[in-house]
Amino acid sequence: MQSTETTSQGGGRLRGFALFSVLAALMLTLLLEALDQTVVGTALPRIIGSLNGFDRYTWVVNAYILASVTMVPIVGKLSDQFGRKWFLLAGAFVFLVGSILSGAAQTMNELIAFRALQGLGGGMGIALVFTVVGDIFTPAERARWQGIFGVVYGFSNLVGPAIGGWLTDHGPILGSLVSDATRWRWVFYINVPVGLLALLALLVYLPSDISQRTSTHTGWAAIRRVDWLGALLVSSATVGLLLGLTWGSNAIYAWNSAQVIGVLVASGLLYVLFFIVERLASEPVLPLDLFRNRVFSMALLLSFLQLMVLIGLTLYLPLFLQGVLGVSATNSGAAITPLTLSTVAGSAIASILVARFLRYRLVSIVSALIMTVGLLLLTRISTTISLFEMIIFMVITGLGLGPFFSVLQLAAQNSIPRNRLGVGTAAVRFVG
């Protein structure tokens, strides 16, 4: 690791305190924007009590996730065309504005709308933080730093519910602005001072030429080359897909209802149109020639499979713990903590091994074997299994699952040209 002099691959140069400031700001940005995916959940009962709107409470969380996921592929491509810095700053600014407005919301509909705005900024940040790390460091150095940022991301998802609960119960009271009944507003207000500090550090120390750009055009010529239709299609398709899955999983509509089937079919058709449009666009949101790169293609495929495993575990394990072993809802959430912790640990260990031995394939194969063993053990659970055995099985699975969060992104970044780091990193984060 070059602590005093690191050359950006896009031409910018970071040294000493400037490098430290940018890395700290990136970590704070990632921490805040990832926290907001989970931190609100434990505050929802108080929010509902204050704003009412029980029939819409899930959308306080879903609006953020929908907006953030939709932005990832779009901003990844735009940052390749026009540079990273100002998109990253814009995302941080939008996120902070959304945080302030969410904290000041007076109705449930207002809160949902402001959470969507917050999610747009959060999606921009989550997409670009890992990309900027790839810009700053050489391929040989990326493994160590991507692993550290992966741990920050996993840690934020782990502690989010606890922080949300603490702020809701013990946040400071500020006269008529924040009362005992509205302490939940600190879940959003706490982002502001930390976010402003990160925003200022990025504004001052992050070079504007940190990345290599794919577009040599400027002004309206560059804007006309933006793949507006592709961006519209991929965002519409993604919203439709997540909407259908949300309706079905939350039992808003039955899985075989016309609403769920209709929106999922429409989403599939929009994705087909998106890939057709990408073949013709001069600056596609997702350049299809990237799929000729076998490493990149396999990274995307494995990232998608890893997501399927993770979703299955997070949906099924709490259900089994509550419905079969009789664990309470609160304790079932705590009981799957070993899975989360071991996943973060697995990601960190894999990053260290890759940085030390530069063996992506070997680490991935061993991780897949460990994960498979853990999943096979979990398939053998029954009504007679003890909670201790369940924890052991979850730890094994998490240790095998965690490396895919860091190794796949790293392999994808190192296999594509530097001027496509944005779209490549965003694609991996989008599917996984």
GROMACS .gro file of C-alpha atoms in nm:
model
  432
    1MET     CA    1   0.000   0.000   0.000
    2GLN     CA    2   0.134   0.339  -0.093
    3SER     CA    3   0.025   0.557   0.194
    4THR     CA    4   0.201   0.872   0.087
    5GLU     CA    5   0.173   0.862  -0.288
    6THR     CA    6  -0.098   0.694  -0.492
    7THR     CA    7  -0.141   0.764  -0.859
    8SER     CA    8  -0.492   0.780  -0.992
    9GLN     CA    9  -0.540   0.589  -1.310
   10GLY     CA   10  -0.733   0.875  -1.457
   11GLY     CA   11  -0.453   1.125  -1.417
   12GLY     CA   12  -0.529   1.277  -1.076
   13ARG     CA   13  -0.279   1.231  -0.792
   14LEU     CA   14  -0.354   1.184  -0.424
   15ARG     CA   15  -0.097   1.204  -0.146
   16GLY     CA   16  -0.089   1.198   0.231
   17PHE     CA   17  -0.369   1.397   0.395
   18ALA     CA   18  -0.560   1.437   0.065
   19LEU     CA   19  -0.564   1.059   0.016
   20PHE     CA   20  -0.669   1.004   0.379
   21SER     CA   21  -0.945   1.267   0.348
   22VAL     CA   22  -1.088   1.120   0.028
   23LEU     CA   23  -1.086   0.764   0.162
   24ALA     CA   24  -1.247   0.874   0.491
   25ALA     CA   25  -1.511   1.073   0.300
   26LEU     CA   26  -1.585   0.778   0.072
   27MET     CA   27  -1.624   0.549   0.374
   28LEU     CA   28  -1.858   0.795   0.546
   29THR     CA   29  -2.060   0.834   0.228
   30LEU     CA   30  -2.094   0.458   0.188
   31LEU     CA   31  -2.173   0.410   0.557
   32LEU     CA   32  -2.455   0.665   0.559
   33GLU     CA   33  -2.611   0.563   0.229
   34ALA     CA   34  -2.597   0.192   0.310
   35LEU     CA   35  -2.727   0.248   0.664
   36ASP     CA   36  -3.042   0.408   0.530
   37GLN     CA   37  -3.141   0.079   0.366
   38THR     CA   38  -3.195  -0.073   0.713
   39VAL     CA   39  -3.187   0.198   0.978
   40VAL     CA   40  -3.550   0.305   0.925
   41GLY     CA   41  -3.702  -0.038   0.989
   42THR     CA   42  -3.688  -0.022   1.369
   43ALA     CA   43  -3.822   0.334   1.370
   44LEU     CA   44  -4.132   0.247   1.165
   45PRO     CA   45  -4.366   0.181   1.462
   46ARG     CA   46  -4.296   0.531   1.599
   47ILE     CA   47  -4.322   0.683   1.252
   48ILE     CA   48  -4.662   0.522   1.199
   49GLY     CA   49  -4.774   0.645   1.542
   50SER     CA   50  -4.669   0.999   1.450
   51LEU     CA   51  -4.777   1.018   1.085
   52ASN     CA   52  -5.033   0.736   1.066
   53GLY     CA   53  -5.056   0.563   0.727
   54PHE     CA   54  -5.018   0.200   0.841
   55ASP     CA   55  -5.132   0.079   0.498
   56ARG     CA   56  -4.824   0.244   0.338
   57TYR     CA   57  -4.557   0.181   0.599
   58THR     CA   58  -4.357  -0.069   0.387
   59TRP     CA   59  -4.308   0.199   0.122
   60VAL     CA   60  -4.097   0.404   0.361
   61VAL     CA   61  -3.831   0.136   0.309
   62ASN     CA   62  -3.924   0.024  -0.042
   63ALA     CA   63  -3.919   0.378  -0.189
   64TYR     CA   64  -3.553   0.416  -0.090
   65ILE     CA   65  -3.453   0.075  -0.225
   66LEU     CA   66  -3.642   0.118  -0.554
   67ALA     CA   67  -3.491   0.460  -0.621
   68SER     CA   68  -3.136   0.362  -0.523
   69VAL     CA   69  -3.127   0.040  -0.727
   70THR     CA   70  -3.268   0.221  -1.031
   71MET     CA   71  -2.988   0.479  -1.025
   72VAL     CA   72  -2.695   0.235  -1.005
   73PRO     CA   73  -2.655   0.136  -1.375
   74ILE     CA   74  -2.742   0.481  -1.507
   75VAL     CA   75  -2.498   0.684  -1.297
   76GLY     CA   76  -2.227   0.422  -1.349
   77LYS     CA   77  -2.238   0.483  -1.723
   78LEU     CA   78  -2.273   0.861  -1.697
   79SER     CA   79  -1.968   0.877  -1.472
   80ASP     CA   80  -1.765   0.701  -1.742
   81GLN     CA   81  -1.878   0.960  -1.995
   82PHE     CA   82  -1.847   1.279  -1.790
   83GLY     CA   83  -1.628   1.196  -1.490
   84ARG     CA   84  -1.696   1.072  -1.138
   85LYS     CA   85  -1.646   1.366  -0.905
   86TRP     CA   86  -1.951   1.577  -0.979
   87PHE     CA   87  -2.189   1.282  -0.995
   88LEU     CA   88  -2.058   1.164  -0.659
   89LEU     CA   89  -2.100   1.513  -0.512
   90ALA     CA   90  -2.445   1.548  -0.665
   91GLY     CA   91  -2.548   1.214  -0.517
   92ALA     CA   92  -2.425   1.313  -0.171
   93PHE     CA   93  -2.606   1.649  -0.196
   94VAL     CA   94  -2.936   1.489  -0.307
   95PHE     CA   95  -2.904   1.234  -0.028
   96LEU     CA   96  -2.859   1.507   0.233
   97VAL     CA   97  -3.152   1.710   0.098
   98GLY     CA   98  -3.366   1.396   0.105
   99SER     CA   99  -3.254   1.330   0.464
  100ILE     CA  100  -3.352   1.679   0.580
  101LEU     CA  101  -3.689   1.662   0.406
  102SER     CA  102  -3.758   1.309   0.537
  103GLY     CA  103  -3.686   1.425   0.891
  104ALA     CA  104  -3.924   1.718   0.846
  105ALA     CA  105  -4.205   1.517   0.678
  106GLN     CA  106  -4.553   1.583   0.817
  107THR     CA  107  -4.746   1.307   0.638
  108MET     CA  108  -4.672   0.951   0.533
  109ASN     CA  109  -4.699   1.042   0.164
  110GLU     CA  110  -4.444   1.319   0.209
  111LEU     CA  111  -4.208   1.081   0.388
  112ILE     CA  112  -4.235   0.822   0.109
  113ALA     CA  113  -4.165   1.085  -0.159
  114PHE     CA  114  -3.866   1.226   0.033
  115ARG     CA  115  -3.731   0.876   0.095
  116ALA     CA  116  -3.740   0.817  -0.280
  117LEU     CA  117  -3.540   1.138  -0.330
  118GLN     CA  118  -3.297   1.023  -0.063
  119GLY     CA  119  -3.269   0.689  -0.244
  120LEU     CA  120  -3.177   0.856  -0.572
  121GLY     CA  121  -2.879   1.020  -0.403
  122GLY     CA  122  -2.794   0.703  -0.213
  123GLY     CA  123  -2.792   0.495  -0.531
  124MET     CA  124  -2.552   0.738  -0.696
  125GLY     CA  125  -2.315   0.716  -0.401
  126ILE     CA  126  -2.328   0.338  -0.361
  127ALA     CA  127  -2.258   0.296  -0.733
  128LEU     CA  128  -1.964   0.536  -0.742
  129VAL     CA  129  -1.783   0.483  -0.411
  130PHE     CA  130  -1.646   0.144  -0.515
  131THR     CA  131  -1.571   0.278  -0.862
  132VAL     CA  132  -1.367   0.570  -0.726
  133VAL     CA  133  -1.168   0.325  -0.513
  134GLY     CA  134  -1.090   0.144  -0.838
  135ASP     CA  135  -0.983   0.476  -0.992
  136ILE     CA  136  -0.750   0.566  -0.707
  137PHE     CA  137  -0.564   0.239  -0.671
  138THR     CA  138  -0.386   0.009  -0.913
  139PRO     CA  139  -0.528  -0.340  -0.977
  140ALA     CA  140  -0.272  -0.490  -0.737
  141GLU     CA  141  -0.380  -0.253  -0.456
  142ARG     CA  142  -0.755  -0.268  -0.511
  143ALA     CA  143  -0.813  -0.600  -0.331
  144ARG     CA  144  -0.712  -0.465   0.009
  145TRP     CA  145  -0.911  -0.144  -0.018
  146GLN     CA  146  -1.219  -0.293  -0.183
  147GLY     CA  147  -1.225  -0.542   0.102
  148ILE     CA  148  -1.218  -0.265   0.362
  149PHE     CA  149  -1.502  -0.083   0.189
  150GLY     CA  150  -1.692  -0.411   0.162
  151VAL     CA  151  -1.661  -0.452   0.539
  152VAL     CA  152  -1.795  -0.097   0.587
  153TYR     CA  153  -2.093  -0.182   0.366
  154GLY     CA  154  -2.163  -0.507   0.551
  155PHE     CA  155  -2.116  -0.341   0.890
  156SER     CA  156  -2.367  -0.068   0.804
  157ASN     CA  157  -2.631  -0.325   0.714
  158LEU     CA  158  -2.559  -0.513   1.036
  159VAL     CA  159  -2.582  -0.221   1.280
  160GLY     CA  160  -2.851  -0.025   1.094
  161PRO     CA  161  -3.151  -0.163   1.288
  162ALA     CA  162  -2.976  -0.114   1.624
  163ILE     CA  163  -2.883   0.247   1.545
  164GLY     CA  164  -3.236   0.320   1.424
  165GLY     CA  165  -3.383   0.180   1.745
  166TRP     CA  166  -3.141   0.372   1.967
  167LEU     CA  167  -3.206   0.705   1.794
  168THR     CA  168  -3.582   0.645   1.808
  169ASP     CA  169  -3.575   0.576   2.181
  170HIS     CA  170  -3.291   0.798   2.302
  171GLY     CA  171  -3.234   1.071   2.044
  172PRO     CA  172  -3.207   1.425   2.188
  173ILE     CA  173  -3.516   1.641   2.227
  174LEU     CA  174  -3.504   1.988   2.069
  175GLY     CA  175  -3.803   2.183   2.199
  176SER     CA  176  -4.092   2.176   1.952
  177LEU     CA  177  -3.871   2.056   1.667
  178VAL     CA  178  -3.807   1.707   1.807
  179SER     CA  179  -4.027   1.574   2.089
  180ASP     CA  180  -4.033   1.239   2.262
  181ALA     CA  181  -4.286   1.114   2.008
  182THR     CA  182  -4.081   1.238   1.711
  183ARG     CA  183  -3.734   1.129   1.813
  184TRP     CA  184  -3.747   0.907   1.504
  185ARG     CA  185  -3.662   1.218   1.301
  186TRP     CA  186  -3.301   1.180   1.419
  187VAL     CA  187  -3.278   0.870   1.203
  188PHE     CA  188  -3.263   1.118   0.913
  189TYR     CA  189  -3.116   1.430   1.075
  190ILE     CA  190  -2.805   1.245   1.196
  191ASN     CA  191  -2.698   1.212   0.832
  192VAL     CA  192  -2.658   1.586   0.788
  193PRO     CA  193  -2.345   1.677   0.990
  194VAL     CA  194  -2.158   1.360   0.891
  195GLY     CA  195  -2.267   1.391   0.528
  196LEU     CA  196  -2.163   1.756   0.507
  197LEU     CA  197  -1.817   1.665   0.636
  198ALA     CA  198  -1.781   1.396   0.368
  199LEU     CA  199  -1.918   1.629   0.100
  200LEU     CA  200  -1.668   1.903   0.190
  201ALA     CA  201  -1.373   1.660   0.187
  202LEU     CA  202  -1.470   1.523  -0.155
  203LEU     CA  203  -1.523   1.873  -0.294
  204VAL     CA  204  -1.179   1.991  -0.180
  205TYR     CA  205  -0.958   1.686  -0.222
  206LEU     CA  206  -1.107   1.458  -0.489
  207PRO     CA  207  -0.952   1.545  -0.829
  208SER     CA  208  -1.198   1.615  -1.109
  209ASP     CA  209  -0.982   1.407  -1.343
  210ILE     CA  210  -0.982   1.101  -1.117
  211SER     CA  211  -1.123   0.884  -1.398
  212GLN     CA  212  -1.063   0.829  -1.768
  213ARG     CA  213  -1.365   0.934  -1.974
  214THR     CA  214  -1.513   0.748  -2.267
  215SER     CA  215  -1.656   1.060  -2.427
  216THR     CA  216  -1.436   1.317  -2.600
  217HIS     CA  217  -1.739   1.534  -2.682
  218THR     CA  218  -1.838   1.838  -2.478
  219GLY     CA  219  -2.150   2.048  -2.433
  220TRP     CA  220  -2.465   1.953  -2.621
  221ALA     CA  221  -2.273   1.709  -2.840
  222ALA     CA  222  -2.195   1.503  -2.531
  223ILE     CA  223  -2.547   1.532  -2.392
  224ARG     CA  224  -2.699   1.416  -2.721
  225ARG     CA  225  -2.491   1.098  -2.699
  226VAL     CA  226  -2.642   1.002  -2.364
  227ASP     CA  227  -2.848   0.685  -2.392
  228TRP     CA  228  -3.170   0.841  -2.264
  229LEU     CA  229  -3.395   0.565  -2.401
  230GLY     CA  230  -3.179   0.291  -2.253
  231ALA     CA  231  -3.179   0.466  -1.914
  232LEU     CA  232  -3.559   0.499  -1.924
  233LEU     CA  233  -3.608   0.135  -2.021
  234VAL     CA  234  -3.372  -0.013  -1.761
  235SER     CA  235  -3.513   0.205  -1.482
  236SER     CA  236  -3.874   0.122  -1.577
  237ALA     CA  237  -3.796  -0.249  -1.604
  238THR     CA  238  -3.619  -0.249  -1.267
  239VAL     CA  239  -3.902  -0.064  -1.092
  240GLY     CA  240  -4.151  -0.310  -1.242
  241LEU     CA  241  -3.949  -0.611  -1.133
  242LEU     CA  242  -3.901  -0.488  -0.776
  243LEU     CA  243  -4.262  -0.376  -0.756
  244GLY     CA  244  -4.391  -0.719  -0.860
  245LEU     CA  245  -4.159  -0.898  -0.617
  246THR     CA  246  -4.258  -0.660  -0.336
  247TRP     CA  247  -4.630  -0.707  -0.398
  248GLY     CA  248  -4.595  -1.085  -0.398
  249SER     CA  249  -4.357  -1.122  -0.103
  250ASN     CA  250  -4.553  -0.880   0.118
  251ALA     CA  251  -4.882  -1.053   0.027
  252ILE     CA  252  -5.025  -0.726  -0.106
  253TYR     CA  253  -5.139  -0.935  -0.402
  254ALA     CA  254  -5.119  -1.310  -0.454
  255TRP     CA  255  -4.826  -1.438  -0.660
  256ASN     CA  256  -5.069  -1.566  -0.925
  257SER     CA  257  -5.274  -1.244  -0.931
  258ALA     CA  258  -5.313  -1.041  -1.249
  259GLN     CA  259  -5.133  -0.747  -1.087
  260VAL     CA  260  -4.815  -0.937  -0.997
  261ILE     CA  261  -4.801  -1.142  -1.317
  262GLY     CA  262  -4.879  -0.839  -1.531
  263VAL     CA  263  -4.609  -0.616  -1.385
  264LEU     CA  264  -4.348  -0.895  -1.397
  265VAL     CA  265  -4.428  -0.973  -1.760
  266ALA     CA  266  -4.414  -0.602  -1.846
  267SER     CA  267  -4.078  -0.580  -1.671
  268GLY     CA  268  -3.944  -0.873  -1.874
  269LEU     CA  269  -4.056  -0.712  -2.201
  270LEU     CA  270  -3.893  -0.383  -2.103
  271TYR     CA  271  -3.565  -0.564  -2.034
  272VAL     CA  272  -3.583  -0.726  -2.379
  273LEU     CA  273  -3.638  -0.383  -2.538
  274PHE     CA  274  -3.351  -0.246  -2.331
  275PHE     CA  275  -3.103  -0.499  -2.472
  276ILE     CA  276  -3.226  -0.429  -2.826
  277VAL     CA  277  -3.176  -0.055  -2.776
  278GLU     CA  278  -2.828  -0.113  -2.629
  279ARG     CA  279  -2.716  -0.277  -2.954
  280LEU     CA  280  -2.790   0.045  -3.141
  281ALA     CA  281  -2.690   0.317  -2.893
  282SER     CA  282  -2.365   0.508  -2.949
  283GLU     CA  283  -2.298   0.528  -2.571
  284PRO     CA  284  -2.510   0.244  -2.423
  285VAL     CA  285  -2.588   0.231  -2.053
  286LEU     CA  286  -2.462  -0.129  -2.061
  287PRO     CA  287  -2.218  -0.193  -2.349
  288LEU     CA  288  -2.302  -0.545  -2.467
  289ASP     CA  289  -1.949  -0.609  -2.588
  290LEU     CA  290  -1.846  -0.633  -2.222
  291PHE     CA  291  -2.013  -0.973  -2.216
  292ARG     CA  292  -1.747  -1.103  -2.456
  293ASN     CA  293  -1.512  -1.074  -2.160
  294ARG     CA  294  -1.548  -1.411  -1.986
  295VAL     CA  295  -1.425  -1.286  -1.648
  296PHE     CA  296  -1.675  -0.999  -1.647
  297SER     CA  297  -1.960  -1.224  -1.763
  298MET     CA  298  -1.887  -1.485  -1.496
  299ALA     CA  299  -1.861  -1.214  -1.230
  300LEU     CA  300  -2.210  -1.093  -1.322
  301LEU     CA  301  -2.353  -1.445  -1.330
  302LEU     CA  302  -2.200  -1.543  -0.996
  303SER     CA  303  -2.308  -1.214  -0.842
  304PHE     CA  304  -2.665  -1.285  -0.948
  305LEU     CA  305  -2.650  -1.640  -0.810
  306GLN     CA  306  -2.504  -1.510  -0.484
  307LEU     CA  307  -2.797  -1.267  -0.456
  308MET     CA  308  -3.044  -1.553  -0.505
  309VAL     CA  309  -2.879  -1.749  -0.224
  310LEU     CA  310  -2.874  -1.445   0.006
  311ILE     CA  311  -3.240  -1.359  -0.054
  312GLY     CA  312  -3.343  -1.720   0.002
  313LEU     CA  313  -3.156  -1.733   0.332
  314THR     CA  314  -3.282  -1.400   0.464
  315LEU     CA  315  -3.642  -1.489   0.378
  316TYR     CA  316  -3.646  -1.854   0.485
  317LEU     CA  317  -3.432  -1.861   0.800
  318PRO     CA  318  -3.641  -1.613   1.008
  319LEU     CA  319  -3.956  -1.800   0.897
  320PHE     CA  320  -3.807  -2.133   1.009
  321LEU     CA  321  -3.681  -1.994   1.337
  322GLN     CA  322  -4.018  -1.841   1.424
  323GLY     CA  323  -4.255  -2.100   1.278
  324VAL     CA  324  -4.065  -2.421   1.363
  325LEU     CA  325  -3.828  -2.352   1.652
  326GLY     CA  326  -4.066  -2.106   1.819
  327VAL     CA  327  -3.814  -1.821   1.840
  328SER     CA  328  -3.973  -1.477   1.882
  329ALA     CA  329  -3.963  -1.227   1.597
  330THR     CA  330  -3.712  -1.011   1.785
  331ASN     CA  331  -3.487  -1.302   1.873
  332SER     CA  332  -3.509  -1.450   1.523
  333GLY     CA  333  -3.360  -1.128   1.390
  334ALA     CA  334  -3.076  -1.159   1.640
  335ALA     CA  335  -3.038  -1.530   1.563
  336ILE     CA  336  -2.941  -1.468   1.200
  337THR     CA  337  -2.674  -1.218   1.309
  338PRO     CA  338  -2.407  -1.493   1.287
  339LEU     CA  339  -2.488  -1.525   0.916
  340THR     CA  340  -2.436  -1.152   0.867
  341LEU     CA  341  -2.118  -1.139   1.077
  342SER     CA  342  -1.964  -1.442   0.906
  343THR     CA  343  -2.052  -1.296   0.566
  344VAL     CA  344  -1.865  -0.974   0.650
  345ALA     CA  345  -1.575  -1.179   0.789
  346GLY     CA  346  -1.565  -1.396   0.478
  347SER     CA  347  -1.551  -1.089   0.256
  348ALA     CA  348  -1.262  -0.942   0.457
  349ILE     CA  349  -1.065  -1.267   0.464
  350ALA     CA  350  -1.107  -1.317   0.090
  351SER     CA  351  -0.983  -0.964   0.017
  352ILE     CA  352  -0.672  -1.026   0.229
  353LEU     CA  353  -0.602  -1.356   0.051
  354VAL     CA  354  -0.648  -1.204  -0.295
  355ALA     CA  355  -0.424  -0.910  -0.207
  356ARG     CA  356  -0.160  -1.149  -0.077
  357PHE     CA  357  -0.168  -1.423  -0.342
  358LEU     CA  358  -0.354  -1.260  -0.638
  359ARG     CA  359  -0.557  -1.579  -0.692
  360TYR     CA  360  -0.915  -1.476  -0.772
  361ARG     CA  361  -1.019  -1.810  -0.916
  362LEU     CA  362  -0.883  -2.022  -0.631
  363VAL     CA  363  -1.042  -1.801  -0.363
  364SER     CA  364  -1.375  -1.805  -0.551
  365ILE     CA  365  -1.372  -2.185  -0.591
  366VAL     CA  366  -1.290  -2.247  -0.225
  367SER     CA  367  -1.557  -1.995  -0.121
  368ALA     CA  368  -1.816  -2.165  -0.342
  369LEU     CA  369  -1.729  -2.504  -0.189
  370ILE     CA  370  -1.762  -2.369   0.165
  371MET     CA  371  -2.094  -2.203   0.079
  372THR     CA  372  -2.221  -2.525  -0.080
  373VAL     CA  373  -2.132  -2.724   0.232
  374GLY     CA  374  -2.316  -2.471   0.446
  375LEU     CA  375  -2.624  -2.477   0.222
  376LEU     CA  376  -2.627  -2.859   0.220
  377LEU     CA  377  -2.617  -2.855   0.600
  378LEU     CA  378  -2.904  -2.607   0.608
  379THR     CA  379  -3.113  -2.833   0.383
  380ARG     CA  380  -3.094  -3.102   0.655
  381ILE     CA  381  -3.247  -2.890   0.930
  382SER     CA  382  -3.557  -3.027   1.098
  383THR     CA  383  -3.779  -2.973   1.401
  384THR     CA  384  -3.522  -3.148   1.621
  385ILE     CA  385  -3.229  -2.920   1.538
  386SER     CA  386  -3.093  -2.696   1.811
  387LEU     CA  387  -3.035  -2.324   1.777
  388PHE     CA  388  -2.662  -2.380   1.831
  389GLU     CA  389  -2.646  -2.616   1.532
  390MET     CA  390  -2.835  -2.363   1.321
  391ILE     CA  391  -2.580  -2.097   1.412
  392ILE     CA  392  -2.290  -2.325   1.312
  393PHE     CA  393  -2.454  -2.395   0.975
  394MET     CA  394  -2.516  -2.024   0.918
  395VAL     CA  395  -2.156  -1.934   1.002
  396ILE     CA  396  -2.023  -2.188   0.751
  397THR     CA  397  -2.259  -2.059   0.483
  398GLY     CA  398  -2.171  -1.695   0.555
  399LEU     CA  399  -1.798  -1.758   0.537
  400GLY     CA  400  -1.847  -1.905   0.190
  401LEU     CA  401  -2.096  -1.641   0.078
  402GLY     CA  402  -1.904  -1.334   0.195
  403PRO     CA  403  -1.610  -1.352  -0.049
  404PHE     CA  404  -1.843  -1.311  -0.345
  405PHE     CA  405  -1.923  -0.956  -0.231
  406SER     CA  406  -1.561  -0.845  -0.273
  407VAL     CA  407  -1.389  -1.089  -0.509
  408LEU     CA  408  -1.643  -1.070  -0.792
  409GLN     CA  409  -1.641  -0.690  -0.803
  410LEU     CA  410  -1.263  -0.688  -0.789
  411ALA     CA  411  -1.231  -0.945  -1.068
  412ALA     CA  412  -1.473  -0.749  -1.287
  413GLN     CA  413  -1.286  -0.420  -1.231
  414ASN     CA  414  -0.949  -0.573  -1.311
  415SER     CA  415  -1.075  -0.739  -1.629
  416ILE     CA  416  -1.214  -0.430  -1.806
  417PRO     CA  417  -1.057  -0.109  -1.941
  418ARG     CA  418  -1.010   0.178  -1.696
  419ASN     CA  419  -1.248   0.400  -1.890
  420ARG     CA  420  -1.527   0.147  -1.827
  421LEU     CA  421  -1.483   0.107  -1.452
  422GLY     CA  422  -1.807   0.293  -1.384
  423VAL     CA  423  -2.037   0.082  -1.599
  424GLY     CA  424  -1.859  -0.241  -1.505
  425THR     CA  425  -1.870  -0.182  -1.128
  426ALA     CA  426  -2.230  -0.061  -1.147
  427ALA     CA  427  -2.336  -0.373  -1.340
  428VAL     CA  428  -2.196  -0.604  -1.070
  429ARG     CA  429  -2.359  -0.403  -0.791
  430PHE     CA  430  -2.686  -0.386  -0.984
  431VAL     CA  431  -2.729  -0.765  -1.019
  432GLY     CA  432  -2.585  -0.852  -0.676
   0.00000   0.00000   0.00000
